[in-house]
PDB file of C-alpha atoms in Angstrom:
ATOM      1  CA  PHE A   1      -1.986  82.779 150.081  1.00 72.00           C
ATOM      2  CA  LEU A   2      -1.139  79.497 151.810  1.00 80.00           C
ATOM      3  CA  LEU A   3       1.305  78.591 149.050  1.00 84.00           C
ATOM      4  CA  PHE A   4       3.008  81.973 149.415  1.00 84.00           C
ATOM      5  CA  TYR A   5       3.265  81.436 153.180  1.00 83.00           C
ATOM      6  CA  ILE A   6       4.802  77.980 152.722  1.00 79.00           C
ATOM      7  CA  SER A   7       7.351  79.244 150.193  1.00 86.00           C
ATOM      8  CA  LEU A   8       8.218  82.180 152.464  1.00 84.00           C
ATOM      9  CA  LYS A   9       8.698  79.785 155.368  1.00 88.00           C
ATOM     10  CA  GLY A  10      10.913  77.623 153.164  1.00 86.00           C
ATOM     11  CA  VAL A  11      13.103  80.618 152.303  1.00 87.00           C
ATOM     12  CA  LEU A  12      13.421  81.504 155.991  1.00 87.00           C
ATOM     13  CA  ASN A  13      14.372  77.914 156.815  1.00 89.00           C
ATOM     14  CA  LEU A  14      16.964  77.997 154.036  1.00 87.00           C
ATOM     15  CA  GLN A  15      18.488  81.192 155.447  1.00 87.00           C
ATOM     16  CA  LYS A  16      18.589  79.601 158.903  1.00 90.00           C
ATOM     17  CA  THR A  17      20.322  76.533 157.480  1.00 91.00           C
ATOM     18  CA  VAL A  18      22.924  78.700 155.725  1.00 88.00           C
ATOM     19  CA  GLN A  19      23.555  80.594 158.969  1.00 89.00           C
ATOM     20  CA  ASP A  20      24.006  77.297 160.828  1.00 90.00           C
ATOM     21  CA  ILE A  21      26.511  76.113 158.208  1.00 87.00           C
ATOM     22  CA  LEU A  22      28.452  79.384 158.451  1.00 87.00           C
ATOM     23  CA  LYS A  23      28.500  79.127 162.247  1.00 89.00           C
ATOM     24  CA  LYS A  24      29.830  75.573 162.035  1.00 86.00           C
ATOM     25  CA  ALA A  25      32.475  76.733 159.559  1.00 84.00           C
ATOM     26  CA  GLU A  26      33.544  79.476 161.993  1.00 84.00           C
ATOM     27  CA  VAL A  27      33.803  76.939 164.822  1.00 80.00           C
ATOM     28  CA  PHE A  28      35.740  74.603 162.537  1.00 77.00           C
ATOM     29  CA  LYS A  29      38.181  77.405 161.685  1.00 76.00           C
ATOM     30  CA  GLU A  30      38.645  78.111 165.398  1.00 75.00           C
ATOM     31  CA  PHE A  31      39.441  74.462 166.067  1.00 69.00           C
ATOM     32  CA  TYR A  32      41.788  74.218 163.092  1.00 68.00           C
ATOM     33  CA  PRO A  33      43.505  77.627 162.787  1.00 61.00           C
ATOM     34  CA  ASN A  34      46.308  76.145 160.682  1.00 62.00           C
ATOM     35  CA  GLN A  35      44.007  75.345 157.772  1.00 58.00           C
ATOM     36  CA  ASN A  36      43.431  77.968 155.122  1.00 57.00           C
ATOM     37  CA  GLN A  37      40.048  79.484 154.286  1.00 54.00           C
ATOM     38  CA  THR A  38      40.328  78.279 150.690  1.00 54.00           C
ATOM     39  CA  LYS A  39      39.217  74.827 151.875  1.00 53.00           C
ATOM     40  CA  PHE A  40      35.670  76.153 152.425  1.00 51.00           C
ATOM     41  CA  ILE A  41      35.352  77.740 148.991  1.00 47.00           C
TER      42      ILE A  41
END
């Protein structure tokens, strides 16, 4: 059960990290509106 809890927590942390990266990308796009979205792909 503890292992399942740790893996679940790891998945949640991963989702949080992805959300943080997406937020930073949105802020970056706001600061540099001239750049195209293809740079992030």
